[in-house]
mmCIF file of C-alpha atoms in Angstrom:
data_model
loop_
_atom_site.group_PDB
_atom_site.id
_atom_site.type_symbol
_atom_site.label_atom_id
_atom_site.label_comp_id
_atom_site.label_asym_id
_atom_site.label_seq_id
_atom_site.Cartn_x
_atom_site.Cartn_y
_atom_site.Cartn_z
ATOM 1 C CA MET T 174 2.847 2.244 -15.226
ATOM 2 C CA ARG T 175 3.744 1.470 -11.623
ATOM 3 C CA ASN T 176 6.938 -0.458 -10.950
ATOM 4 C CA THR T 177 5.409 -2.786 -8.374
ATOM 5 C CA ALA T 178 6.425 -6.424 -7.961
ATOM 6 C CA LYS T 179 3.823 -8.652 -6.347
ATOM 7 C CA ILE T 180 4.920 -11.577 -4.220
ATOM 8 C CA THR T 181 2.483 -14.047 -2.675
ATOM 9 C CA THR T 182 3.346 -16.246 0.298
ATOM 10 C CA ALA T 183 1.344 -18.215 2.776
ATOM 11 C CA VAL T 184 1.790 -17.144 6.377
ATOM 12 C CA LEU T 185 -0.241 -14.330 7.925
ATOM 13 C CA ALA T 186 -0.462 -11.977 10.921
ATOM 14 C CA ALA T 187 0.100 -8.101 11.832
ATOM 15 C CA GLY T 188 -0.282 -5.154 14.331
ATOM 16 C CA ALA T 189 2.965 0.235 16.775
ATOM 17 C CA LEU T 190 4.022 2.784 19.286
ATOM 18 C CA THR T 191 4.498 6.340 18.074
ATOM 19 C CA LEU T 192 8.203 6.792 17.526
ATOM 20 C CA GLY T 193 9.454 9.939 15.843
ATOM 21 C CA LEU T 194 12.051 9.811 13.132
ATOM 22 C CA THR T 195 14.692 11.523 15.239
ATOM 23 C CA ALA T 196 13.897 9.405 18.280
ATOM 24 C CA CYS T 197 14.852 6.162 16.603
ATOM 25 C CA GLY T 198 17.849 7.321 14.597
ATOM 26 C CA SER T 199 21.297 5.868 14.867
ATOM 27 C CA ASP T 200 24.783 7.318 14.587
ATOM 28 C CA LYS T 201 25.903 4.316 12.564
ATOM 29 C CA GLU T 202 26.373 4.581 8.821
ATOM 30 C CA PRO T 203 23.961 2.532 6.687
ATOM 31 C CA ASP T 204 25.247 -1.007 6.120
ATOM 32 C CA THR T 205 23.604 -1.333 2.693
ATOM 33 C CA ASP T 206 24.325 0.126 -0.739
ATOM 34 C CA VAL T 207 22.466 3.453 -0.852
ATOM 35 C CA SER T 208 23.139 4.163 -4.533
ATOM 36 C CA GLY T 209 20.212 2.202 -5.983
ATOM 37 C CA PRO T 210 16.446 2.436 -5.485
ATOM 38 C CA LEU T 211 15.001 1.948 -2.030
ATOM 39 C CA VAL T 212 13.027 -1.306 -2.192
ATOM 40 C CA VAL T 213 10.201 -1.413 0.357
ATOM 41 C CA ALA T 214 8.209 -4.542 1.243
ATOM 42 C CA ALA T 215 4.557 -3.773 1.936
ATOM 43 C CA SER T 216 1.139 -5.315 2.367
ATOM 44 C CA PRO T 217 -1.068 -4.572 -0.664
ATOM 45 C CA THR T 218 -3.719 -2.554 1.186
ATOM 46 C CA PRO T 219 -3.298 0.153 2.313
ATOM 47 C CA HIS T 220 0.491 0.116 2.666
ATOM 48 C CA ALA T 221 1.475 -0.426 -0.975
ATOM 49 C CA GLU T 222 -1.265 1.965 -2.084
ATOM 50 C CA ILE T 223 0.170 4.685 0.155
ATOM 51 C CA LEU T 224 3.694 3.962 -1.066
ATOM 52 C CA ASP T 225 2.514 4.028 -4.678
ATOM 53 C CA TYR T 226 0.980 7.443 -4.048
ATOM 54 C CA VAL T 227 4.352 8.621 -2.717
ATOM 55 C CA LYS T 228 6.164 7.040 -5.671
ATOM 56 C CA ASP T 229 3.853 8.548 -8.282
ATOM 57 C CA ASN T 230 3.402 12.007 -6.766
ATOM 58 C CA LEU T 231 6.154 12.934 -4.309
ATOM 59 C CA ALA T 232 9.276 10.819 -4.678
ATOM 60 C CA LYS T 233 10.729 12.373 -7.836
ATOM 61 C CA ASP T 234 10.715 15.909 -6.453
ATOM 62 C CA ALA T 235 12.337 14.602 -3.266
ATOM 63 C CA GLY T 236 15.076 12.848 -5.236
ATOM 64 C CA LEU T 237 13.938 9.417 -4.096
ATOM 65 C CA ASP T 238 13.998 6.341 -6.334
ATOM 66 C CA LEU T 239 11.352 4.105 -4.743
ATOM 67 C CA GLU T 240 10.404 0.519 -5.605
ATOM 68 C CA VAL T 241 7.467 -1.236 -3.936
ATOM 69 C CA LYS T 242 7.207 -4.998 -3.476
ATOM 70 C CA GLU T 243 3.891 -6.408 -2.280
ATOM 71 C CA PHE T 244 3.698 -9.316 0.160
ATOM 72 C CA THR T 245 0.513 -10.943 1.392
ATOM 73 C CA ASP T 246 2.010 -12.348 4.593
ATOM 74 C CA TYR T 247 3.418 -10.805 7.760
ATOM 75 C CA VAL T 248 6.647 -12.834 7.989
ATOM 76 C CA THR T 249 8.554 -12.467 4.713
ATOM 77 C CA PRO T 250 8.749 -8.634 4.818
ATOM 78 C CA ASN T 251 10.749 -8.835 8.050
ATOM 79 C CA THR T 252 12.973 -11.734 7.001
ATOM 80 C CA ALA T 253 13.659 -9.968 3.685
ATOM 81 C CA THR T 254 14.538 -6.773 5.549
ATOM 82 C CA GLU T 255 16.827 -8.698 7.879
ATOM 83 C CA ASP T 256 18.720 -10.422 5.053
ATOM 84 C CA GLY T 257 18.923 -7.282 2.901
ATOM 85 C CA SER T 258 16.642 -8.465 0.104
ATOM 86 C CA VAL T 259 14.670 -5.241 0.672
ATOM 87 C CA GLY T 260 15.781 -1.991 2.244
ATOM 88 C CA ALA T 261 12.716 -1.355 4.402
ATOM 89 C CA ASN T 262 9.227 -2.573 5.119
ATOM 90 C CA TYR T 263 5.869 -1.020 5.855
ATOM 91 C CA PHE T 264 3.179 -3.399 7.096
ATOM 92 C CA GLN T 265 3.331 -3.882 10.871
ATOM 93 C CA THR T 266 2.849 -2.372 14.315
ATOM 94 C CA GLN T 267 5.384 -1.953 17.105
ATOM 95 C CA PRO T 268 3.919 -4.724 19.302
ATOM 96 C CA TYR T 269 4.030 -7.140 16.367
ATOM 97 C CA LEU T 270 7.583 -6.061 15.509
ATOM 98 C CA ASP T 271 8.761 -6.490 19.094
ATOM 99 C CA ASP T 272 7.233 -9.967 19.259
ATOM 100 C CA PHE T 273 8.718 -10.931 15.874
ATOM 101 C CA ASN T 274 12.224 -9.795 16.824
ATOM 102 C CA LYS T 275 12.030 -11.666 20.120
ATOM 103 C CA LYS T 276 10.876 -14.918 18.522
ATOM 104 C CA ASN T 277 13.080 -14.836 15.429
ATOM 105 C CA GLY T 278 16.278 -13.139 16.581
ATOM 106 C CA THR T 279 15.886 -10.405 13.963
ATOM 107 C CA HIS T 280 17.075 -6.819 14.339
ATOM 108 C CA ILE T 281 14.333 -4.737 12.750
ATOM 109 C CA VAL T 282 13.668 -1.268 14.153
ATOM 110 C CA SER T 283 10.940 1.284 13.589
ATOM 111 C CA VAL T 284 11.630 4.549 11.803
ATOM 112 C CA VAL T 285 8.348 6.441 11.798
ATOM 113 C CA ASP T 286 4.634 5.798 12.422
ATOM 114 C CA VAL T 287 2.315 6.319 9.461
ATOM 115 C CA HIS T 288 -1.248 5.110 10.030
ATOM 116 C CA LEU T 289 -3.684 3.135 12.167
ATOM 117 C CA GLU T 290 -6.028 0.453 10.845
ATOM 118 C CA PRO T 291 -8.724 0.031 13.479
ATOM 119 C CA LEU T 292 -9.477 -3.592 14.356
ATOM 120 C CA GLY T 293 -13.189 -4.414 14.162
ATOM 121 C CA LEU T 294 -15.748 -7.120 14.922
ATOM 122 C CA TYR T 295 -17.836 -8.002 11.862
ATOM 123 C CA SER T 296 -20.726 -10.345 11.171
ATOM 124 C CA HIS T 297 -22.900 -11.490 8.277
ATOM 125 C CA LYS T 298 -25.449 -12.852 10.740
ATOM 126 C CA VAL T 299 -26.171 -10.181 13.338
ATOM 127 C CA LYS T 300 -26.464 -6.406 13.243
ATOM 128 C CA LYS T 301 -25.283 -5.717 16.803
ATOM 129 C CA ALA T 302 -22.803 -7.369 19.135
ATOM 130 C CA ASP T 303 -25.591 -7.782 21.701
ATOM 131 C CA ASP T 304 -27.440 -9.986 19.194
ATOM 132 C CA LEU T 305 -24.779 -12.704 19.279
ATOM 133 C CA LYS T 306 -26.435 -15.849 20.609
ATOM 134 C CA SER T 307 -25.204 -18.035 23.420
ATOM 135 C CA GLY T 308 -22.520 -20.380 22.121
ATOM 136 C CA ALA T 309 -21.794 -18.251 19.047
ATOM 137 C CA THR T 310 -18.456 -18.797 17.314
ATOM 138 C CA VAL T 311 -16.142 -15.824 16.894
ATOM 139 C CA ALA T 312 -13.046 -15.995 14.674
ATOM 140 C CA VAL T 313 -9.935 -14.184 15.876
ATOM 141 C CA PRO T 314 -6.410 -13.827 14.404
ATOM 142 C CA ASN T 315 -4.103 -16.564 15.634
ATOM 143 C CA ASP T 316 -0.832 -14.622 15.948
ATOM 144 C CA THR T 317 0.195 -13.529 19.437
ATOM 145 C CA VAL T 318 -0.266 -9.775 19.162
ATOM 146 C CA ASN T 319 -3.374 -9.632 17.010
ATOM 147 C CA GLU T 320 -5.214 -12.300 18.986
ATOM 148 C CA GLY T 321 -4.544 -10.366 22.164
ATOM 149 C CA ARG T 322 -5.595 -7.150 20.475
ATOM 150 C CA ALA T 323 -8.821 -8.808 19.257
ATOM 151 C CA LEU T 324 -9.660 -10.067 22.742
ATOM 152 C CA GLN T 325 -8.916 -6.644 24.216
ATOM 153 C CA LEU T 326 -11.376 -5.148 21.719
ATOM 154 C CA LEU T 327 -14.079 -7.567 22.861
ATOM 155 C CA ALA T 328 -13.268 -6.884 26.507
ATOM 156 C CA ALA T 329 -13.360 -3.118 25.998
ATOM 157 C CA ASN T 330 -16.909 -3.487 24.694
ATOM 158 C CA GLY T 331 -18.114 -5.722 27.548
ATOM 159 C CA ILE T 332 -18.448 -8.839 25.402
ATOM 160 C CA ILE T 333 -15.918 -10.782 27.504
ATOM 161 C CA GLY T 334 -13.724 -10.128 30.523
ATOM 162 C CA LEU T 335 -9.942 -10.644 30.676
ATOM 163 C CA LYS T 336 -7.360 -11.056 33.395
ATOM 164 C CA ASP T 337 -5.797 -7.766 34.444
ATOM 165 C CA GLY T 338 -2.512 -6.909 32.783
ATOM 166 C CA VAL T 339 -2.490 -9.490 29.999
ATOM 167 C CA GLY T 340 -2.433 -6.828 27.280
ATOM 168 C CA THR T 341 -1.756 -7.996 23.727
ATOM 169 C CA ALA T 342 -0.457 -11.321 25.061
ATOM 170 C CA ALA T 343 -4.038 -12.313 25.907
ATOM 171 C CA THR T 344 -5.365 -15.673 24.683
ATOM 172 C CA PRO T 345 -8.753 -17.331 25.190
ATOM 173 C CA ALA T 346 -7.234 -18.959 28.306
ATOM 174 C CA ASP T 347 -7.128 -15.469 29.886
ATOM 175 C CA ILE T 348 -10.876 -14.917 29.572
ATOM 176 C CA THR T 349 -12.445 -14.484 33.012
ATOM 177 C CA LYS T 350 -15.998 -13.632 31.943
ATOM 178 C CA ASN T 351 -17.846 -15.040 28.954
ATOM 179 C CA PRO T 352 -21.557 -14.419 29.547
ATOM 180 C CA LYS T 353 -22.553 -15.597 26.068
ATOM 181 C CA ASN T 354 -20.331 -18.708 26.231
ATOM 182 C CA LEU T 355 -18.668 -17.654 23.010
ATOM 183 C CA GLU T 356 -16.409 -20.129 21.260
ATOM 184 C CA PHE T 357 -13.264 -18.792 19.616
ATOM 185 C CA LYS T 358 -11.888 -20.021 16.320
ATOM 186 C CA GLU T 359 -8.237 -19.057 15.836
ATOM 187 C CA LEU T 360 -7.345 -18.361 12.193
ATOM 188 C CA GLU T 361 -4.553 -16.743 10.243
ATOM 189 C CA ALA T 362 -5.341 -13.038 10.121
ATOM 190 C CA ALA T 363 -6.062 -12.936 6.383
ATOM 191 C CA GLN T 364 -8.570 -15.775 6.744
ATOM 192 C CA THR T 365 -10.820 -13.959 9.235
ATOM 193 C CA PRO T 366 -12.897 -11.971 6.707
ATOM 194 C CA ARG T 367 -13.245 -15.099 4.555
ATOM 195 C CA SER T 368 -14.690 -16.951 7.544
ATOM 196 C CA LEU T 369 -17.679 -14.643 7.972
ATOM 197 C CA ASP T 370 -20.082 -17.021 6.228
ATOM 198 C CA ASP T 371 -18.968 -19.896 8.474
ATOM 199 C CA VAL T 372 -18.819 -18.229 11.895
ATOM 200 C CA ASP T 373 -21.158 -15.913 13.743
ATOM 201 C CA ALA T 374 -18.654 -13.049 13.859
ATOM 202 C CA ALA T 375 -14.980 -12.366 13.246
ATOM 203 C CA VAL T 376 -12.434 -9.855 14.456
ATOM 204 C CA VAL T 377 -10.671 -8.554 11.349
ATOM 205 C CA ASN T 378 -7.560 -6.424 10.907
ATOM 206 C CA GLY T 379 -8.213 -3.146 9.142
ATOM 207 C CA ASN T 380 -6.181 -3.905 6.019
ATOM 208 C CA TYR T 381 -7.945 -7.233 5.483
ATOM 209 C CA ALA T 382 -11.316 -5.586 6.116
ATOM 210 C CA ILE T 383 -10.610 -3.102 3.334
ATOM 211 C CA GLU T 384 -9.504 -5.866 0.945
ATOM 212 C CA ALA T 385 -12.783 -7.686 1.710
ATOM 213 C CA ASP T 386 -14.824 -4.555 0.887
ATOM 214 C CA LEU T 387 -15.815 -4.107 4.506
ATOM 215 C CA LYS T 388 -16.175 -0.507 5.675
ATOM 216 C CA PRO T 389 -14.970 -0.348 9.274
ATOM 217 C CA ALA T 390 -16.735 2.920 10.084
ATOM 218 C CA GLU T 391 -20.058 1.498 8.814
ATOM 219 C CA ASP T 392 -19.902 -2.292 9.029
ATOM 220 C CA ALA T 393 -18.080 -3.038 12.275
ATOM 221 C CA LEU T 394 -20.222 -4.100 15.224
ATOM 222 C CA VAL T 395 -17.497 -2.699 17.495
ATOM 223 C CA LEU T 396 -14.345 -0.856 16.412
ATOM 224 C CA GLU T 397 -11.040 0.086 18.010
ATOM 225 C CA SER T 398 -10.652 3.677 19.077
ATOM 226 C CA ALA T 399 -7.780 5.644 17.546
ATOM 227 C CA LYS T 400 -7.252 7.703 20.699
ATOM 228 C CA GLY T 401 -4.201 6.496 22.627
ATOM 229 C CA ASN T 402 -3.904 3.429 20.402
ATOM 230 C CA PRO T 403 -0.382 1.892 20.328
ATOM 231 C CA ASN T 404 -1.037 -0.088 17.160
ATOM 232 C CA SER T 405 -0.024 2.348 14.426
ATOM 233 C CA ASN T 406 1.579 0.846 11.321
ATOM 234 C CA LEU T 407 5.173 1.905 10.792
ATOM 235 C CA LEU T 408 8.083 2.117 8.396
ATOM 236 C CA ALA T 409 10.858 -0.228 9.568
ATOM 237 C CA VAL T 410 14.438 -1.069 8.607
ATOM 238 C CA LYS T 411 17.215 -3.351 9.763
ATOM 239 C CA GLU T 412 19.021 -1.798 12.714
ATOM 240 C CA GLY T 413 21.862 0.364 11.412
ATOM 241 C CA ASN T 414 20.006 1.571 8.328
ATOM 242 C CA GLU T 415 17.998 4.327 10.010
ATOM 243 C CA ASN T 416 20.381 6.941 8.582
ATOM 244 C CA ASP T 417 20.159 5.708 5.003
ATOM 245 C CA PRO T 418 19.330 8.995 3.220
ATOM 246 C CA ARG T 419 16.708 7.215 1.119
ATOM 247 C CA VAL T 420 14.967 5.988 4.276
ATOM 248 C CA LYS T 421 15.030 9.485 5.744
ATOM 249 C CA LYS T 422 13.474 10.906 2.590
ATOM 250 C CA LEU T 423 10.728 8.269 2.581
ATOM 251 C CA ALA T 424 9.992 8.786 6.275
ATOM 252 C CA LYS T 425 9.569 12.511 5.720
ATOM 253 C CA LEU T 426 7.263 11.933 2.749
ATOM 254 C CA LEU T 427 5.151 9.374 4.620
ATOM 255 C CA ASN T 428 4.516 11.975 7.326
ATOM 256 C CA SER T 429 3.793 14.777 4.879
ATOM 257 C CA PRO T 430 0.555 16.786 4.621
ATOM 258 C CA GLU T 431 0.036 15.310 1.158
ATOM 259 C CA VAL T 432 0.048 11.734 2.476
ATOM 260 C CA LYS T 433 -2.217 12.694 5.371
ATOM 261 C CA LYS T 434 -4.762 14.111 2.927
ATOM 262 C CA PHE T 435 -4.447 11.063 0.658
ATOM 263 C CA ILE T 436 -5.187 8.710 3.573
ATOM 264 C CA GLU T 437 -8.134 10.751 4.788
ATOM 265 C CA ASP T 438 -9.657 11.147 1.329
ATOM 266 C CA LYS T 439 -9.137 7.590 0.070
ATOM 267 C CA TYR T 440 -10.041 5.510 3.125
ATOM 268 C CA ASP T 441 -12.827 7.548 4.709
ATOM 269 C CA GLY T 442 -12.031 6.558 8.303
ATOM 270 C CA ALA T 443 -11.006 2.965 7.590
ATOM 271 C CA VAL T 444 -7.373 4.084 7.814
ATOM 272 C CA LEU T 445 -6.335 6.961 10.063
ATOM 273 C CA PRO T 446 -3.122 9.036 9.868
ATOM 274 C CA SER T 447 -0.920 8.571 12.940
ATOM 275 C CA PHE T 448 0.907 11.887 12.594
#
């Protein structure tokens, strides 16, 4: 039986640059007790599933005592990592982490990239993006990074145009071309798949697409490319804990051939290894 605690909270969001384990290490000793299990905060899908695979199949042989706590929001895992309630987290991308640290004064750092969840545009009402009617409503995540990422996806596919250089900070105010006069409905990221019956289309994060039984490779009208994508999901810790031997063991396991095969076999293109 898996030793997984499930915690539900109410705020949502998400979104990583490829940073190697050695590149983000620190000479400082860990500032937490390293004698007990490593408790890792994670989103249920696919993060906790990947961690549970590690826990059930790889951790014992590596001498790692791993405990997984599931969170359904994108705020508590970082605040819990900052205050020491958990030893690490696995749910976010580097752009999201950078934005979170800047806004909240936290000191969370990346350890290693693990996977990419391609962002996609989905609809229950049209089969192709070109079929969206004039004035159609499109739901997008309302957090800074994922909204910008969603708009960049639409721009990359010629659905809208954006100001040069806005990157993942883009908002609907940065739209320069909108030939279909689309209206944008800003929602918490987890709400976007649930909105598909109420809007004409929605841009959905990969993990929430999977939870909603959407198949990105088959169902998305347009889908992010994995090539050169900075939005990999990563293992993160509070600054100073990069050299915790438990963290190092987990980082190595998360980038192992066994985990790569697990991701490829289980998610069939909906989740892509980033190593």
